[in-house]
Tab-separated table of C-alpha atoms (C1' of nucleotides) in Angstrom:
chain	number	residue	atom	x	y	z
A	24	MET	CA	-24.002	1.979	26.092
A	25	LYS	CA	-21.103	-0.418	26.285
A	26	SER	CA	-19.116	-0.945	29.425
A	27	PRO	CA	-15.690	0.688	29.667
A	28	ALA	CA	-13.997	-2.773	29.742
A	29	VAL	CA	-15.464	-3.608	26.368
A	30	THR	CA	-14.331	-0.434	24.698
A	31	ASP	CA	-10.974	-0.780	26.379
A	32	SER	CA	-10.137	-4.106	24.936
A	33	ARG	CA	-11.468	-3.087	21.621
A	34	ARG	CA	-9.226	-0.007	21.679
A	35	ASP	CA	-6.201	-2.126	22.702
A	36	ILE	CA	-6.732	-4.424	19.758
A	37	LEU	CA	-7.190	-1.506	17.355
A	38	ARG	CA	-3.990	0.176	18.546
A	39	THR	CA	-1.922	-2.933	18.255
A	40	ALA	CA	-3.454	-3.863	14.888
A	41	ALA	CA	-2.838	-0.282	13.624
A	42	ARG	CA	0.826	-0.556	14.634
A	43	LEU	CA	1.255	-3.876	12.819
A	44	PHE	CA	-0.627	-2.769	9.695
A	45	GLN	CA	1.543	0.277	9.527
A	46	GLU	CA	4.812	-1.745	9.907
A	47	ARG	CA	3.980	-4.680	7.611
A	48	GLY	CA	0.929	-3.664	5.666
A	49	TYR	CA	-2.641	-4.986	6.014
A	50	GLU	CA	-2.373	-8.033	3.780
A	51	ALA	CA	0.920	-9.097	5.196
A	52	THR	CA	-0.356	-8.991	8.772
A	53	SER	CA	-2.321	-12.076	9.881
A	54	MET	CA	-4.956	-12.239	12.574
A	55	GLN	CA	-2.535	-14.604	14.362
A	56	ASP	CA	0.093	-11.863	14.332
A	57	ILE	CA	-2.236	-9.457	15.915
A	58	ALA	CA	-3.386	-12.010	18.517
A	59	SER	CA	0.113	-12.933	19.426
A	60	ALA	CA	1.214	-9.344	19.809
A	61	LEU	CA	-1.619	-8.938	22.368
A	62	ASN	CA	-0.968	-12.357	24.104
A	63	LEU	CA	-4.384	-13.509	23.050
A	64	SER	CA	-5.720	-16.361	20.947
A	65	LYS	CA	-6.923	-15.668	17.398
A	66	GLY	CA	-10.432	-16.723	18.415
A	67	ALA	CA	-10.506	-14.005	21.055
A	68	LEU	CA	-10.238	-11.350	18.356
A	69	TYR	CA	-13.395	-12.680	16.758
A	70	HIS	CA	-15.167	-12.174	20.103
A	71	HIS	CA	-14.589	-8.461	19.638
A	72	PHE	CA	-14.683	-8.004	15.871
A	73	GLN	CA	-16.545	-9.740	13.128
A	74	SER	CA	-13.703	-9.751	10.585
A	75	LYS	CA	-10.262	-8.444	9.771
A	76	ASP	CA	-11.925	-5.902	7.450
A	77	GLU	CA	-13.974	-4.578	10.361
A	78	ILE	CA	-10.691	-4.017	12.321
A	79	LEU	CA	-9.228	-2.018	9.469
A	80	PHE	CA	-12.375	-0.013	9.024
A	81	GLU	CA	-12.554	0.828	12.736
A	82	ILE	CA	-8.838	1.836	12.715
A	83	MET	CA	-9.541	4.300	9.883
A	84	ASN	CA	-12.726	5.565	11.430
A	85	HIS	CA	-11.068	6.230	14.800
A	86	GLY	CA	-8.125	7.862	13.008
A	87	LEU	CA	-10.510	10.202	11.262
A	88	ASP	CA	-12.366	10.899	14.520
A	89	VAL	CA	-9.124	11.954	16.084
A	90	PHE	CA	-8.183	14.060	13.044
A	91	ASP	CA	-11.533	15.822	13.085
A	92	GLU	CA	-11.177	16.504	16.744
A	93	GLU	CA	-7.608	17.663	16.835
A	94	VAL	CA	-7.397	19.482	13.463
A	95	LEU	CA	-10.684	20.326	11.814
A	96	ASP	CA	-12.783	21.178	14.818
A	97	VAL	CA	-10.084	23.530	16.053
A	98	VAL	CA	-9.162	25.362	12.847
A	99	ARG	CA	-12.784	25.823	11.736
A	100	GLN	CA	-13.070	28.267	14.609
A	101	ILE	CA	-10.512	30.615	13.029
A	102	PRO	CA	-12.304	33.257	11.008
A	103	ASP	CA	-9.340	34.632	9.022
A	104	PRO	CA	-8.816	32.192	6.062
A	105	VAL	CA	-4.964	32.736	5.970
A	106	GLU	CA	-4.559	31.983	9.655
A	107	ARG	CA	-6.974	29.130	9.323
A	108	LEU	CA	-4.916	27.574	6.581
A	109	ARG	CA	-1.674	28.150	8.455
A	110	ALA	CA	-3.076	26.491	11.556
A	111	CYS	CA	-4.416	23.615	9.481
A	112	ILE	CA	-1.038	22.907	7.930
A	113	ALA	CA	0.647	22.931	11.326
A	114	ARG	CA	-1.916	20.780	13.073
A	115	HIS	CA	-2.162	18.285	10.211
A	116	ILE	CA	1.632	17.792	10.139
A	117	GLY	CA	1.755	17.613	13.942
A	118	MET	CA	-0.881	14.910	14.007
A	119	LEU	CA	0.922	12.916	11.325
A	120	LEU	CA	4.209	13.005	13.272
A	121	ARG	CA	2.942	12.564	16.836
A	122	GLY	CA	0.110	10.160	16.250
A	123	ARG	CA	1.290	7.284	18.488
A	124	ASP	CA	-0.743	4.579	16.847
A	125	ARG	CA	-0.185	5.578	13.218
A	126	GLU	CA	-3.808	5.191	12.335
A	127	ILE	CA	-3.413	8.074	9.938
A	128	THR	CA	-0.608	6.346	8.119
A	129	VAL	CA	-2.767	3.256	7.775
A	130	ILE	CA	-5.553	5.439	6.322
A	131	LEU	CA	-3.166	6.862	3.770
A	132	HIS	CA	-1.598	3.562	2.776
A	133	GLU	CA	-4.464	0.981	2.848
A	134	ASN	CA	-6.766	3.035	0.683
A	135	ARG	CA	-7.847	0.361	-1.797
A	136	THR	CA	-7.763	-2.698	0.401
A	137	LEU	CA	-11.152	-2.126	2.051
A	138	PRO	CA	-14.179	-3.705	0.454
A	139	SER	CA	-16.015	-1.063	-1.464
A	140	ARG	CA	-18.918	-0.598	0.967
A	141	LEU	CA	-16.654	0.374	3.805
A	142	ARG	CA	-14.248	2.233	1.548
A	143	LYS	CA	-17.012	4.509	0.407
A	144	ARG	CA	-17.767	5.608	3.900
A	145	ILE	CA	-14.143	6.369	4.612
A	146	ASN	CA	-13.688	8.199	1.368
A	147	ALA	CA	-16.761	10.299	2.053
A	148	ARG	CA	-15.101	11.585	5.260
A	149	LYS	CA	-11.862	12.270	3.461
A	150	ARG	CA	-13.784	14.219	0.743
A	151	SER	CA	-15.267	16.533	3.326
A	152	TYR	CA	-11.714	17.487	4.340
A	153	ILE	CA	-10.846	18.142	0.694
A	154	HIS	CA	-13.787	20.425	0.335
A	155	PHE	CA	-12.810	22.279	3.496
A	156	LEU	CA	-9.322	22.799	2.078
A	157	GLU	CA	-10.698	23.903	-1.281
A	158	ASP	CA	-13.024	26.441	0.273
A	159	THR	CA	-10.315	27.812	2.524
A	160	ILE	CA	-7.906	28.078	-0.299
A	161	GLN	CA	-10.427	29.933	-2.406
A	162	ALA	CA	-11.082	32.304	0.449
A	163	VAL	CA	-7.374	32.910	0.818
A	164	GLN	CA	-7.072	33.638	-2.855
A	165	SER	CA	-9.817	36.210	-2.904
A	166	ARG	CA	-8.738	37.715	0.420
A	167	LEU	CA	-5.184	38.306	-0.838
A	168	GLY	CA	-6.499	39.370	-4.220
A	169	THR	CA	-4.110	37.048	-6.064
A	170	LYS	CA	-4.186	37.462	-9.833
A	171	ASN	CA	-3.083	33.989	-10.721
A	172	GLU	CA	-5.625	31.377	-11.604
A	173	ILE	CA	-4.527	28.408	-9.634
A	174	HIS	CA	-7.293	25.824	-9.476
A	175	PRO	CA	-8.303	25.560	-5.801
A	176	ARG	CA	-8.754	21.800	-6.118
A	177	ALA	CA	-5.226	21.399	-7.597
A	178	ALA	CA	-3.855	23.536	-4.815
A	179	ALA	CA	-5.773	21.500	-2.210
A	180	PHE	CA	-4.352	18.228	-3.529
A	181	ALA	CA	-0.905	19.674	-3.827
A	182	LEU	CA	-0.985	20.682	-0.155
A	183	LEU	CA	-2.422	17.301	0.872
A	184	GLY	CA	0.310	15.530	-1.111
A	185	MET	CA	3.107	17.584	0.356
A	186	ILE	CA	1.892	16.879	3.874
A	187	ASN	CA	0.751	13.338	3.574
A	188	TRP	CA	4.012	12.323	1.873
A	189	VAL	CA	5.890	13.213	4.982
A	190	TYR	CA	5.218	9.834	6.561
A	191	GLN	CA	7.208	8.207	3.721
A	192	TRP	CA	10.495	9.831	4.598
A	193	TYR	CA	10.515	12.021	7.694
A	194	ARG	CA	12.228	10.618	10.782
A	195	PRO	CA	11.812	12.590	13.959
A	196	ASP	CA	15.399	11.869	15.126
A	197	GLY	CA	16.904	13.420	12.004
A	198	SER	CA	18.431	16.930	11.694
A	199	LEU	CA	15.122	18.495	10.622
A	200	SER	CA	12.870	19.423	13.485
A	201	GLU	CA	9.169	19.349	13.367
A	202	GLU	CA	8.925	23.051	13.793
A	203	LYS	CA	11.325	23.770	10.943
A	204	LEU	CA	9.404	21.322	8.720
A	205	ILE	CA	6.145	23.138	9.411
A	206	ARG	CA	7.685	26.540	8.823
A	207	ASP	CA	9.215	25.471	5.486
A	208	TYR	CA	6.110	23.726	4.246
A	209	THR	CA	3.961	26.780	5.109
A	210	THR	CA	6.389	29.104	3.372
A	211	ILE	CA	6.510	26.977	0.275
A	212	PHE	CA	2.748	26.624	-0.025
A	213	PHE	CA	2.004	30.345	0.537
A	214	ASP	CA	5.015	31.992	-1.079
A	215	GLY	CA	6.905	29.323	-2.943
A	216	LEU	CA	10.527	28.395	-3.116
A	217	THR	CA	11.466	31.901	-4.229
A	218	ALA	CA	9.878	33.604	-1.248
A	219	ASN	CA	11.788	36.611	0.107
A	220	GLN	CA	11.018	36.909	3.683
B	7	MET	CA	22.252	-11.477	-25.472
B	8	LYS	CA	18.727	-12.813	-25.040
B	9	SER	CA	16.466	-13.332	-28.033
B	10	PRO	CA	13.687	-10.759	-28.551
B	11	ALA	CA	11.014	-13.441	-27.862
B	12	VAL	CA	12.364	-14.061	-24.381
B	13	THR	CA	12.419	-10.431	-23.431
B	14	ASP	CA	9.029	-9.955	-25.057
B	15	SER	CA	7.151	-12.488	-22.899
B	16	ARG	CA	9.049	-11.282	-19.770
B	17	ARG	CA	7.890	-7.788	-20.622
B	18	ASP	CA	4.320	-8.930	-21.160
B	19	ILE	CA	4.343	-10.583	-17.762
B	20	LEU	CA	5.779	-7.503	-16.098
B	21	ARG	CA	3.253	-5.213	-17.713
B	22	THR	CA	0.266	-7.323	-16.654
B	23	ALA	CA	1.619	-7.945	-13.164
B	24	ALA	CA	2.317	-4.144	-12.808
B	25	ARG	CA	-1.291	-3.358	-13.710
B	26	LEU	CA	-2.653	-5.958	-11.217
B	27	PHE	CA	-0.271	-4.913	-8.439
B	28	GLN	CA	-1.404	-1.346	-8.982
B	29	GLU	CA	-5.084	-2.183	-8.890
B	30	ARG	CA	-5.127	-4.678	-6.021
B	31	GLY	CA	-1.747	-4.357	-4.277
B	32	TYR	CA	1.123	-6.773	-4.345
B	33	GLU	CA	0.135	-9.018	-1.458
B	34	ALA	CA	-3.494	-9.212	-2.611
B	35	THR	CA	-2.470	-10.370	-6.078
B	36	SER	CA	-1.701	-14.030	-6.429
B	37	MET	CA	0.559	-15.674	-9.000
B	38	GLN	CA	-2.516	-17.423	-10.237
B	39	ASP	CA	-4.224	-14.003	-10.815
B	40	ILE	CA	-1.245	-12.913	-12.975
B	41	ALA	CA	-1.220	-16.186	-14.836
B	42	SER	CA	-4.998	-16.089	-15.485
B	43	ALA	CA	-4.827	-12.539	-16.788
B	44	LEU	CA	-2.152	-13.691	-19.356
B	45	ASN	CA	-4.001	-16.944	-20.244
B	46	LEU	CA	-1.078	-18.830	-18.847
B	47	SER	CA	-0.548	-21.448	-16.192
B	48	LYS	CA	1.054	-20.483	-12.922
B	49	GLY	CA	3.921	-22.804	-13.657
B	50	ALA	CA	4.734	-20.846	-16.822
B	51	LEU	CA	5.419	-17.733	-14.799
B	52	TYR	CA	8.128	-19.672	-12.973
B	53	HIS	CA	9.751	-20.461	-16.265
B	54	HIS	CA	10.426	-16.788	-16.645
B	55	PHE	CA	10.886	-15.593	-13.091
B	56	GLN	CA	12.348	-17.203	-10.013
B	57	SER	CA	9.803	-15.731	-7.528
B	58	LYS	CA	7.040	-13.265	-7.070
B	59	ASP	CA	9.563	-10.979	-5.416
B	60	GLU	CA	11.667	-10.969	-8.573
B	61	ILE	CA	8.668	-9.847	-10.592
B	62	LEU	CA	8.093	-6.928	-8.267
B	63	PHE	CA	11.736	-5.962	-8.314
B	64	GLU	CA	11.933	-6.063	-12.087
B	65	ILE	CA	8.819	-3.977	-12.336
B	66	MET	CA	10.388	-1.322	-10.155
B	67	ASN	CA	13.773	-1.487	-11.890
B	68	HIS	CA	12.178	-1.114	-15.258
B	69	GLY	CA	10.025	1.762	-14.022
B	70	LEU	CA	13.098	3.567	-12.809
B	71	ASP	CA	14.886	2.823	-16.066
B	72	VAL	CA	12.075	4.569	-17.960
B	73	PHE	CA	12.014	7.418	-15.455
B	74	ASP	CA	15.775	7.971	-15.798
B	75	GLU	CA	15.507	7.915	-19.538
B	76	GLU	CA	12.474	10.113	-20.001
B	77	VAL	CA	12.995	12.555	-17.099
B	78	LEU	CA	16.444	12.654	-15.591
B	79	ASP	CA	18.626	12.115	-18.645
B	80	VAL	CA	16.736	14.918	-20.479
B	81	VAL	CA	16.558	17.561	-17.772
B	82	ARG	CA	20.153	17.089	-16.697
B	83	GLN	CA	21.099	18.667	-20.047
B	84	ILE	CA	19.481	21.983	-19.098
B	85	PRO	CA	22.108	24.294	-17.687
B	86	ASP	CA	19.784	26.865	-16.074
B	87	PRO	CA	18.596	25.529	-12.701
B	88	VAL	CA	15.236	27.273	-12.860
B	89	GLU	CA	14.453	25.886	-16.278
B	90	ARG	CA	15.816	22.507	-15.237
B	91	LEU	CA	13.495	22.316	-12.297
B	92	ARG	CA	10.517	23.492	-14.321
B	93	ALA	CA	11.190	20.833	-16.941
B	94	CYS	CA	11.618	18.153	-14.257
B	95	ILE	CA	8.275	18.952	-12.663
B	96	ALA	CA	6.559	18.812	-16.052
B	97	ARG	CA	8.214	15.609	-17.172
B	98	HIS	CA	7.779	13.870	-13.825
B	99	ILE	CA	4.040	14.621	-13.813
B	100	GLY	CA	3.722	13.679	-17.453
B	101	MET	CA	5.347	10.330	-16.791
B	102	LEU	CA	3.111	9.624	-13.835
B	103	LEU	CA	-0.006	10.288	-15.769
B	104	ARG	CA	0.937	8.742	-19.139
B	105	GLY	CA	2.822	5.758	-17.874
B	106	ARG	CA	0.691	3.007	-19.397
B	107	ASP	CA	1.788	0.205	-17.122
B	108	ARG	CA	1.704	2.085	-13.896
B	109	GLU	CA	5.086	0.819	-12.786
B	110	ILE	CA	5.790	4.140	-11.157
B	111	THR	CA	2.677	3.807	-9.038
B	112	VAL	CA	3.743	0.328	-7.987
B	113	ILE	CA	7.189	1.776	-7.005
B	114	LEU	CA	5.522	4.464	-4.885
B	115	HIS	CA	3.060	2.103	-3.156
B	116	GLU	CA	4.980	-1.172	-2.632
B	117	ASN	CA	7.952	0.465	-0.902
B	118	ARG	CA	8.255	-1.778	2.116
B	119	THR	CA	7.085	-5.074	0.635
B	120	LEU	CA	10.355	-6.013	-1.043
B	121	PRO	CA	12.840	-8.105	0.894
B	122	SER	CA	15.553	-5.802	2.232
B	123	ARG	CA	18.286	-6.877	-0.149
B	124	LEU	CA	16.321	-5.847	-3.203
B	125	ARG	CA	14.653	-2.897	-1.476
B	126	LYS	CA	18.054	-1.305	-0.793
B	127	ARG	CA	18.902	-1.420	-4.513
B	128	ILE	CA	15.668	0.341	-5.385
B	129	ASN	CA	15.988	2.853	-2.599
B	130	ALA	CA	19.565	3.725	-3.733
B	131	ARG	CA	18.157	4.723	-7.184
B	132	LYS	CA	15.430	6.740	-5.588
B	133	ARG	CA	17.938	8.558	-3.357
B	134	SER	CA	19.947	9.625	-6.289
B	135	TYR	CA	16.869	11.331	-7.615
B	136	ILE	CA	16.360	13.087	-4.277
B	137	HIS	CA	19.935	14.367	-4.389
B	138	PHE	CA	19.483	15.660	-7.850
B	139	LEU	CA	16.363	17.564	-6.724
B	140	GLU	CA	18.145	18.930	-3.617
B	141	ASP	CA	21.073	20.113	-5.596
B	142	THR	CA	18.925	21.778	-8.302
B	143	ILE	CA	16.760	23.444	-5.595
B	144	GLN	CA	19.849	24.778	-3.886
B	145	ALA	CA	21.087	26.146	-7.193
B	146	VAL	CA	17.747	27.765	-7.821
B	147	GLN	CA	17.827	29.368	-4.399
B	148	SER	CA	21.271	30.902	-4.834
B	149	ARG	CA	20.570	31.850	-8.432
B	150	LEU	CA	17.441	33.826	-7.465
B	151	GLY	CA	19.130	35.138	-4.375
B	152	THR	CA	16.249	34.221	-2.127
B	153	LYS	CA	16.632	35.395	1.422
B	154	ASN	CA	14.461	32.702	3.060
B	155	GLU	CA	16.128	29.657	4.595
B	156	ILE	CA	13.992	26.862	3.307
B	157	HIS	CA	15.816	23.595	3.824
B	158	PRO	CA	16.580	22.182	0.358
B	159	ARG	CA	15.773	18.683	1.526
B	160	ALA	CA	12.397	19.749	2.953
B	161	ALA	CA	11.631	21.497	-0.359
B	162	ALA	CA	12.687	18.436	-2.335
B	163	PHE	CA	10.404	16.182	-0.367
B	164	ALA	CA	7.572	18.735	-0.492
B	165	LEU	CA	7.894	18.743	-4.304
B	166	LEU	CA	8.085	14.971	-4.478
B	167	GLY	CA	5.059	14.652	-2.287
B	168	MET	CA	2.996	17.101	-4.314
B	169	ILE	CA	3.793	15.295	-7.489
B	170	ASN	CA	3.698	11.654	-6.329
B	171	TRP	CA	0.425	12.192	-4.606
B	172	VAL	CA	-1.227	12.921	-7.904
B	173	TYR	CA	-1.750	9.206	-8.601
B	174	GLN	CA	-3.981	9.014	-5.573
B	175	TRP	CA	-6.627	11.306	-6.969
B	176	TYR	CA	-6.100	12.580	-10.449
B	177	ARG	CA	-8.281	11.237	-13.172
B	178	PRO	CA	-7.367	12.226	-16.747
B	179	ASP	CA	-10.988	12.385	-17.805
B	180	GLY	CA	-11.866	15.039	-15.212
B	181	SER	CA	-12.131	18.767	-15.707
B	182	LEU	CA	-8.520	19.408	-14.840
B	183	SER	CA	-6.241	18.985	-17.854
B	184	GLU	CA	-2.651	17.709	-17.515
B	185	GLU	CA	-1.318	21.009	-18.814
B	186	LYS	CA	-3.289	23.000	-16.263
B	187	LEU	CA	-2.142	20.658	-13.488
B	188	ILE	CA	1.517	21.109	-14.468
B	189	ARG	CA	1.099	24.858	-14.692
B	190	ASP	CA	-0.519	25.154	-11.247
B	191	TYR	CA	1.873	22.809	-9.549
B	192	THR	CA	4.867	24.654	-10.944
B	193	THR	CA	3.425	28.036	-9.893
B	194	ILE	CA	2.763	26.792	-6.401
B	195	PHE	CA	6.160	25.332	-5.929
B	196	PHE	CA	8.044	28.412	-7.266
B	197	ASP	CA	5.785	31.271	-6.184
B	198	GLY	CA	3.231	29.850	-3.776
B	199	LEU	CA	-0.508	30.162	-3.623
B	200	THR	CA	-0.189	33.995	-3.318
B	201	ALA	CA	1.718	34.307	-6.555
B	202	ASN	CA	0.811	37.465	-8.574
B	203	GLN	CA	1.635	36.727	-12.144
C	25	DC	C1'	-25.221	-22.043	46.188
C	26	DG	C1'	-26.676	-22.361	41.324
C	27	DG	C1'	-27.085	-19.972	37.056
C	28	DT	C1'	-25.669	-16.773	33.652
C	29	DC	C1'	-22.844	-14.361	30.763
C	30	DA	C1'	-18.636	-11.971	28.944
C	31	DC	C1'	-14.293	-13.475	27.798
C	32	DC	C1'	-11.243	-16.458	26.193
C	33	DT	C1'	-8.892	-21.007	24.557
C	34	DG	C1'	-7.252	-24.258	21.228
C	35	DA	C1'	-8.500	-27.496	17.842
C	36	DC	C1'	-10.256	-27.266	13.568
C	37	DC	C1'	-12.079	-26.079	8.523
C	38	DG	C1'	-11.860	-25.315	3.509
C	39	DA	C1'	-9.591	-22.264	0.534
C	40	DC	C1'	-5.761	-20.573	-1.260
C	41	DC	C1'	-0.934	-19.226	-1.070
C	42	DG	C1'	3.981	-19.344	-3.341
C	43	DG	C1'	6.509	-22.625	-5.419
C	44	DT	C1'	7.861	-27.407	-7.675
C	45	DC	C1'	7.895	-31.035	-10.880
C	46	DG	C1'	7.248	-34.599	-14.471
C	47	DG	C1'	5.641	-34.461	-18.773
C	48	DT	C1'	3.727	-32.481	-23.382
C	49	DT	C1'	4.041	-29.600	-27.446
C	50	DG	C1'	5.352	-27.216	-31.421
C	51	DG	C1'	8.492	-24.932	-34.303
C	52	DC	C1'	13.211	-24.618	-35.981
C	53	DG	C1'	18.070	-25.960	-37.282
C	54	DG	C1'	20.434	-29.602	-39.529
D	11	DC	C1'	12.369	-36.060	-41.218
D	12	DC	C1'	14.795	-36.120	-37.004
D	13	DG	C1'	16.235	-34.291	-32.614
D	14	DC	C1'	16.150	-30.685	-29.576
D	15	DC	C1'	14.646	-27.249	-26.415
D	16	DA	C1'	12.132	-23.114	-24.906
D	17	DA	C1'	7.628	-22.597	-23.504
D	18	DC	C1'	4.019	-24.323	-21.280
D	19	DC	C1'	0.550	-27.399	-18.647
D	20	DG	C1'	-1.719	-29.172	-14.612
D	21	DA	C1'	-1.361	-31.829	-10.670
D	22	DC	C1'	0.701	-31.393	-6.572
D	23	DC	C1'	3.508	-29.878	-2.228
D	24	DG	C1'	3.719	-28.003	2.601
D	25	DG	C1'	2.112	-24.304	4.850
D	26	DT	C1'	-0.789	-20.330	6.060
D	27	DC	C1'	-4.799	-17.717	5.615
D	28	DG	C1'	-9.432	-15.840	7.587
D	29	DG	C1'	-12.804	-17.586	10.070
D	30	DT	C1'	-15.685	-21.145	13.193
D	31	DC	C1'	-16.953	-23.529	17.170
D	32	DA	C1'	-17.498	-26.343	21.410
D	33	DG	C1'	-16.160	-25.901	25.587
D	34	DG	C1'	-13.744	-23.871	29.870
D	35	DT	C1'	-13.408	-20.242	33.528
D	36	DG	C1'	-14.260	-16.957	36.756
D	37	DA	C1'	-16.900	-12.818	38.315
D	38	DC	C1'	-21.295	-11.264	39.482
D	39	DC	C1'	-26.254	-11.768	40.743
D	40	DG	C1'	-30.398	-13.502	42.714
DNA sequence: CGGTCACCTGACCGACCGGTCGGTTGGCGG
DNA sequence: CCGCCAACCGACCGGTCGGTCAGGTGACCG
């Protein structure tokens, strides 16, 4: 077990690095940039992490930890598939918008920059979320007895795309509130643009 | 007017650079990488372009030219908003999947890497597409007399997200055909997951 | 009080970056 | 056959990158 001080400084580095990676991109952010932002020397970073890659990997892993905790673990408890999917949409969007350290954004954007060994481990975790969405969508379809033949995987990726794209354009200080965004996205996914409700 | 040879070698460079940028990312691709892939010296690249930034900018500009030509110019001719939107979805996805040089993918991914002067010009062109989508969606809503209050901008970005995310996961050699993908995406956006048709 | 260890500094390394430059080449117009 | 010039080469520039390392410092422990 590591001392709290150790994990604290590690977490500080990860938070700052995540912010910089999100603002400038991974490749465009140097270790010196990260060190300067923390009032540290570059060498000090290498006391806590073996490499720049490890920092990125830990950012993503921690982001996925938080995601599992605040989204998946909660919505899995909901037995009704329709309500489960609704809650999932709301919580996923909420996390994306309120995540202070933007780890999720880094996960989305720096997909291919990780060396393949580490990337595989991250992708495996992502894939389990995809499967959860696919299963839930299929349950929703048979529950509501829909007669269309929408491929659950296509629907899962469509939903993921809708939501994950939000970070590219949404600004919290704009005219569109988070609640309205969630409501509209949920309506579109379940009932489409032409919904009458 | 430039000679065909000049534009030819420029286009070759842009195509190869676009492929590399898409595979490894802009910052992770060096001018030497581009030159080697073309069996050229690095200096030769600077005979055709002033800077690496200019190459990225021209890739994006050309990608948007093709997009305007193959998507927007065609679907704008369609008077009925519903049919216009359907055609737009189909053509947008088709372009994304069949675009040989992946310029569109580069446009989507390397948003923030351009210096702000050039980025503004690219973003202005993107914004005009957003406005087109918003207007069409609003026309669809009033045409079908939908009673919901989905914000046209939210719907436009949801649609964009669904479609643009495709490049992150879709593989043409998988079990999901392009036609099926277009059909499912169109159904989801117009009628939702619970569509009965 | 002396020793140890986590934490950190700052100088340093070789590789490589984007970009430049003087010079070569080969095909084409006159 | 000459002269020209776009296209290209390869050495080179200053600077920055990720990463290393010897050493300093201060808190804690016996």
